Coordinates of N, CA, C and O in Angstrom, one line a residue:
X1 N 45.6 12.6 -1.5 CA 45.7 11.9 -0.3 C 44.3 11.9 0.4 O 43.9 10.8 0.8
X2 N 43.6 13.0 0.4 CA 42.3 13.0 1.1 C 41.3 12.2 0.3 O 40.5 11.5 0.9
X3 N 41.4 12.2 -1.0 CA 40.4 11.4 -1.9 C 40.7 10.0 -1.7 O 39.8 9.2 -1.6
X4 N 42.0 9.6 -1.6 CA 42.3 8.2 -1.4 C 41.8 7.7 -0.1 O 41.3 6.5 0.0
X5 N 41.9 8.5 1.0 CA 41.4 8.1 2.3 C 39.9 7.9 2.3 O 39.4 7.0 2.9
X6 N 39.2 8.8 1.6 CA 37.7 8.7 1.5 C 37.3 7.5 0.7 O 36.4 6.8 1.1
X7 N 38.0 7.1 -0.3 CA 37.7 5.9 -1.1 C 38.0 4.7 -0.3 O 37.1 3.8 -0.3
X8 N 39.1 4.7 0.4 CA 39.4 3.5 1.3 C 38.4 3.3 2.4 O 37.9 2.2 2.7
X9 N 38.0 4.5 3.0 CA 36.9 4.4 4.0 C 35.6 3.8 3.5 O 35.0 3.0 4.1
X10 N 35.2 4.3 2.3 CA 34.0 3.8 1.7 C 34.0 2.4 1.4 O 33.1 1.6 1.5
X11 N 35.2 1.9 0.9 CA 35.4 0.5 0.6 C 35.3 -0.4 1.8 O 34.7 -1.4 1.8
X12 N 35.9 0.1 2.9 CA 35.8 -0.6 4.2 C 34.4 -0.7 4.7 O 34.0 -1.8 5.2
X13 N 33.7 0.4 4.7 CA 32.3 0.4 5.1 C 31.4 -0.6 4.3 O 30.6 -1.3 4.8
X14 N 31.6 -0.5 3.0 CA 30.9 -1.4 2.0 C 31.2 -2.9 2.3 O 30.3 -3.7 2.4
X15 N 32.4 -3.2 2.5 CA 32.8 -4.6 2.8 C 32.2 -5.0 4.1 O 31.6 -6.1 4.3
X16 N 32.2 -4.1 5.1 CA 31.6 -4.5 6.4 C 30.1 -4.7 6.3 O 29.6 -5.7 6.8
X17 N 29.4 -3.8 5.6 CA 28.0 -3.9 5.5 C 27.6 -5.2 4.7 O 26.5 -5.8 5.0
X18 N 28.4 -5.6 3.7 CA 28.0 -6.7 2.9 C 28.4 -8.0 3.6 O 27.8 -9.1 3.3
X19 N 29.4 -8.0 4.5 CA 29.8 -9.2 5.1 C 29.1 -9.6 6.4 O 28.9 -10.7 6.7
X20 N 28.6 -8.6 7.1 CA 28.0 -8.8 8.4 C 26.8 -9.7 8.3 O 26.7 -10.7 9.1
X21 N 25.8 -9.5 7.5 CA 24.7 -10.3 7.4 C 24.9 -11.8 7.0 O 24.2 -12.7 7.4
X22 N 26.0 -12.0 6.3 CA 26.3 -13.4 5.8 C 27.2 -14.1 6.8 O 27.4 -15.3 6.6
X23 N 27.7 -13.5 7.9 CA 28.5 -14.2 8.8 C 27.6 -15.1 9.7 O 28.0 -16.2 10.0
X24 N 26.5 -14.6 10.1 CA 25.6 -15.4 11.0 C 24.9 -16.4 10.1 O 24.4 -16.1 9.0
X25 N 24.7 -17.6 10.7 CA 24.1 -18.7 9.9 C 22.5 -18.5 9.9 O 21.9 -18.8 8.9
X26 N 22.0 -18.1 11.1 CA 20.5 -18.1 11.2 C 20.0 -16.7 10.7 O 20.5 -15.7 11.2
X27 N 19.1 -16.7 9.8 CA 18.6 -15.4 9.4 C 17.0 -15.5 9.2 O 16.5 -16.6 9.0
X28 N 16.4 -14.4 9.4 CA 14.9 -14.4 9.4 C 14.5 -13.2 8.5 O 14.8 -12.1 8.8
X29 N 13.8 -13.5 7.4 CA 13.3 -12.5 6.5 C 11.8 -12.5 6.6 O 11.1 -13.5 6.5
X30 N 11.2 -11.3 6.9 CA 9.8 -11.2 7.1 C 9.3 -10.1 6.1 O 9.8 -9.0 6.1
X31 N 8.3 -10.5 5.3 CA 7.7 -9.5 4.4 C 6.2 -9.5 4.7 O 5.5 -10.5 4.7
X32 N 5.7 -8.3 5.1 CA 4.3 -8.2 5.5 C 3.6 -7.2 4.5 O 3.9 -6.0 4.6
X33 N 2.8 -7.6 3.6 CA 2.0 -6.7 2.8 C 0.8 -6.2 3.5 O 0.2 -6.9 4.4
X34 N 0.3 -5.1 3.2 CA -0.9 -4.5 3.9 C -1.7 -3.7 2.9 O -1.1 -3.1 1.9
X35 N -3.0 -3.6 3.1 CA -3.8 -2.7 2.2 C -5.0 -2.2 3.1 O -5.5 -3.0 3.9
X36 N -5.3 -1.0 2.9 CA -6.4 -0.4 3.7 C -7.3 0.4 2.7 O -6.8 1.1 1.8
X37 N -8.6 0.4 3.0 CA -9.5 1.2 2.2 C -10.3 2.1 3.1 O -10.8 1.6 4.2
X38 N -10.5 3.3 2.8 CA -11.3 4.3 3.5 C -12.1 5.1 2.6 O -11.7 5.4 1.5
X39 N -13.3 5.5 3.0 CA -14.2 6.3 2.2 C -15.0 7.2 3.1 O -15.3 6.8 4.2
X40 N -15.3 8.4 2.6 CA -16.1 9.3 3.4 C -16.5 10.5 2.7 O -16.1 10.7 1.5
X41 N -17.2 11.4 3.4 CA -17.6 12.7 2.8 C -16.9 13.8 3.6 O -16.9 13.8 4.8
X42 N -16.3 14.7 2.8 CA -15.6 15.8 3.4 C -16.3 17.1 3.0 O -16.4 17.4 1.8
X43 N -16.8 17.8 4.0 CA -17.6 19.0 3.7 C -16.7 20.3 3.6 O -17.2 21.4 3.4
X44 N -15.4 20.1 3.9 CA -14.5 21.3 3.7 C -13.1 20.8 3.2 O -12.2 20.7 4.0
X45 N -13.1 20.4 2.0 CA -11.9 19.8 1.4 C -10.7 20.7 1.4 O -9.6 20.3 1.6
X46 N -10.9 22.0 1.2 CA -9.8 23.0 1.1 C -9.4 23.6 2.4 O -8.5 24.4 2.5
X47 N -10.1 23.1 3.5 CA -9.8 23.6 4.9 C -9.8 25.1 5.0 O -8.9 25.8 5.4
X48 N -10.9 25.7 4.5 CA -11.1 27.2 4.5 C -12.1 27.6 5.5 O -13.2 26.9 5.6
X49 N -11.9 28.7 6.1 CA -12.9 29.2 7.1 C -14.0 30.0 6.3 O -15.1 30.2 6.8
X50 N -13.7 30.6 5.2 CA -14.6 31.4 4.4 C -15.7 30.4 3.8 O -15.3 29.4 3.2
X51 N -16.9 30.8 3.9 CA -18.0 30.0 3.3 C -17.9 29.9 1.8 O -18.3 29.0 1.2
X52 N -17.4 31.0 1.2 CA -17.3 31.1 -0.3 C -16.4 30.0 -0.8 O -16.5 29.6 -2.0
X53 N -15.4 29.6 0.0 CA -14.4 28.6 -0.6 C -14.6 27.2 -0.1 O -13.8 26.3 -0.3
X54 N -15.7 27.0 0.6 CA -15.9 25.6 1.1 C -16.3 24.7 -0.1 O -17.2 25.0 -0.8
X55 N -15.5 23.7 -0.2 CA -15.8 22.7 -1.3 C -16.0 21.3 -0.6 O -15.3 20.9 0.2
X56 N -17.1 20.7 -0.9 CA -17.4 19.4 -0.4 C -17.5 18.3 -1.4 O -17.8 18.6 -2.6
X57 N -17.0 17.1 -1.1 CA -17.0 16.0 -2.0 C -16.8 14.7 -1.3 O -16.3 14.7 -0.1
X58 N -17.1 13.6 -1.9 CA -16.8 12.3 -1.4 C -15.4 12.0 -1.8 O -14.9 12.2 -2.9
X59 N -14.7 11.3 -0.8 CA -13.3 11.0 -1.0 C -13.1 9.5 -0.7 O -13.6 9.0 0.2
X60 N -12.3 8.8 -1.5 CA -11.9 7.5 -1.3 C -10.3 7.4 -1.1 O -9.6 8.0 -1.9
X61 N -9.9 6.6 -0.2 CA -8.4 6.5 0.1 C -8.1 5.0 0.0 O -8.6 4.2 0.8
X62 N -7.1 4.7 -0.8 CA -6.6 3.4 -0.9 C -5.1 3.4 -0.4 O -4.3 4.3 -0.9
X63 N -4.7 2.6 0.5 CA -3.4 2.7 1.1 C -2.7 1.3 1.1 O -2.8 0.5 2.0
X64 N -2.0 1.0 0.0 CA -1.2 -0.2 0.0 C 0.2 0.0 0.6 O 0.7 1.1 0.6
X65 N 0.7 -1.0 1.3 CA 2.0 -0.9 2.0 C 2.7 -2.2 2.0 O 2.2 -3.3 1.8
X66 N 4.0 -2.1 2.4 CA 4.9 -3.3 2.5 C 5.9 -3.0 3.6 O 6.5 -2.0 3.6
X67 N 6.1 -4.0 4.4 CA 7.1 -3.9 5.5 C 8.1 -5.1 5.3 O 7.6 -6.3 5.1
X68 N 9.4 -4.8 5.3 CA 10.4 -5.8 5.2 C 11.3 -5.8 6.3 O 11.9 -4.7 6.7
X69 N 11.6 -7.0 7.0 CA 12.5 -7.1 8.1 C 13.5 -8.2 7.7 O 13.1 -9.3 7.3
X70 N 14.8 -7.9 8.0 CA 15.8 -8.9 7.8 C 16.6 -9.0 9.1 O 17.2 -8.0 9.6
X71 N 16.7 -10.1 9.8 CA 17.3 -10.2 11.1 C 18.2 -11.5 11.1 O 17.8 -12.5 10.6
X72 N 19.4 -11.3 11.7 CA 20.3 -12.4 12.0 C 20.6 -12.3 13.5 O 20.1 -11.4 14.2
X73 N 21.5 -13.1 13.9 CA 21.9 -13.1 15.3 C 22.6 -11.8 15.7 O 22.6 -11.4 16.8
X74 N 23.3 -11.2 14.7 CA 24.1 -10.0 15.0 C 23.7 -8.8 14.3 O 24.3 -7.7 14.5
X75 N 22.7 -8.9 13.4 CA 22.4 -7.7 12.5 C 20.9 -7.7 12.3 O 20.3 -8.7 12.0
X76 N 20.3 -6.6 12.4 CA 18.9 -6.4 12.1 C 18.7 -5.2 11.2 O 19.4 -4.1 11.4
X77 N 17.9 -5.3 10.2 CA 17.6 -4.2 9.3 C 16.1 -4.3 8.9 O 15.6 -5.4 8.7
X78 N 15.5 -3.2 8.7 CA 14.1 -3.2 8.3 C 13.7 -2.0 7.6 O 14.4 -0.9 7.6
X79 N 12.6 -2.0 6.9 CA 12.1 -0.9 6.1 C 10.6 -1.1 5.8 O 10.1 -2.2 5.9
X80 N 10.0 0.0 5.5 CA 8.6 0.0 5.2 C 8.3 1.0 4.2 O 8.9 2.1 4.1
X81 N 7.2 0.8 3.4 CA 6.8 1.8 2.4 C 5.3 1.8 2.4 O 4.6 0.8 2.6
X82 N 4.7 3.0 2.2 CA 3.3 3.1 2.2 C 2.9 4.2 1.2 O 3.6 5.2 1.1
X83 N 1.8 4.0 0.5 CA 1.3 5.0 -0.4 C -0.2 5.2 -0.1 O -0.9 4.3 0.0
X84 N -0.5 6.5 0.1 CA -1.9 6.8 0.2 C -2.4 7.5 -1.1 O -1.9 8.5 -1.6
X85 N -3.4 6.8 -1.7 CA -3.9 7.3 -3.0 C -5.3 7.9 -2.7 O -6.2 7.2 -2.3
X86 N -5.4 9.2 -2.8 CA -6.7 9.9 -2.5 C -7.4 10.3 -3.9 O -6.8 10.9 -4.8
X87 N -8.7 9.9 -4.0 CA -9.4 10.2 -5.2 C -10.8 10.8 -4.7 O -11.5 10.3 -3.9
X88 N -11.1 11.9 -5.4 CA -12.3 12.6 -5.1 C -13.3 12.3 -6.2 O -13.0 12.1 -7.4
X89 N -14.6 12.3 -5.8 CA -15.7 11.9 -6.8 C -15.9 13.0 -7.9 O -15.9 12.7 -9.1
X90 N -15.9 14.3 -7.5 CA -16.2 15.3 -8.5 C -14.9 16.3 -8.7 O -14.7 16.7 -9.8
X91 N -14.2 16.5 -7.6 CA -13.1 17.5 -7.7 C -11.8 16.7 -8.1 O -10.9 16.4 -7.3
X92 N -11.7 16.3 -9.4 CA -10.6 15.5 -9.9 C -9.3 16.2 -9.8 O -8.2 15.6 -9.8
X93 N -9.3 17.6 -9.8 CA -8.0 18.3 -9.8 C -7.4 18.2 -8.4 O -6.2 18.6 -8.2
X94 N -8.1 17.7 -7.4 CA -7.6 17.6 -6.0 C -7.0 16.2 -5.7 O -6.5 15.9 -4.7
X95 N -7.1 15.2 -6.7 CA -6.6 13.9 -6.5 C -5.1 14.0 -6.3 O -4.4 14.7 -7.0
X96 N -4.6 13.2 -5.4 CA -3.1 13.1 -5.2 C -2.7 11.8 -4.5 O -3.5 11.1 -4.0
X97 N -1.4 11.6 -4.4 CA -0.8 10.5 -3.8 C 0.3 10.9 -2.8 O 1.0 11.9 -3.0
X98 N 0.3 10.3 -1.6 CA 1.4 10.5 -0.6 C 2.2 9.3 -0.4 O 1.6 8.2 -0.3
X99 N 3.5 9.4 -0.5 CA 4.4 8.3 -0.3 C 5.2 8.5 1.0 O 5.6 9.6 1.3
X100 N 5.4 7.4 1.7 CA 6.3 7.4 2.9 C 7.0 6.1 3.0 O 6.5 5.1 2.5

């Protein structure tokens, strides 16, 4: 009984979500790509107070991103994604990527 109710509820929500954007005739889809480049010198890469652990290096950051918006008269949805790619000149083991 409980499983049947959960399945029915999920089906109703799915039908609602799929039908609402198509009810309205006017829709607006916006896709905005973006890219940013940054470079600099970091004299304390490991953020350490001790002089023995201070590591300095040049760092380059490339940040590609994408924003998507879908809007109708009764429904709006949007999303965005961004990746920061950090690359160090000499400290290759510190290279990493951040996603959001």
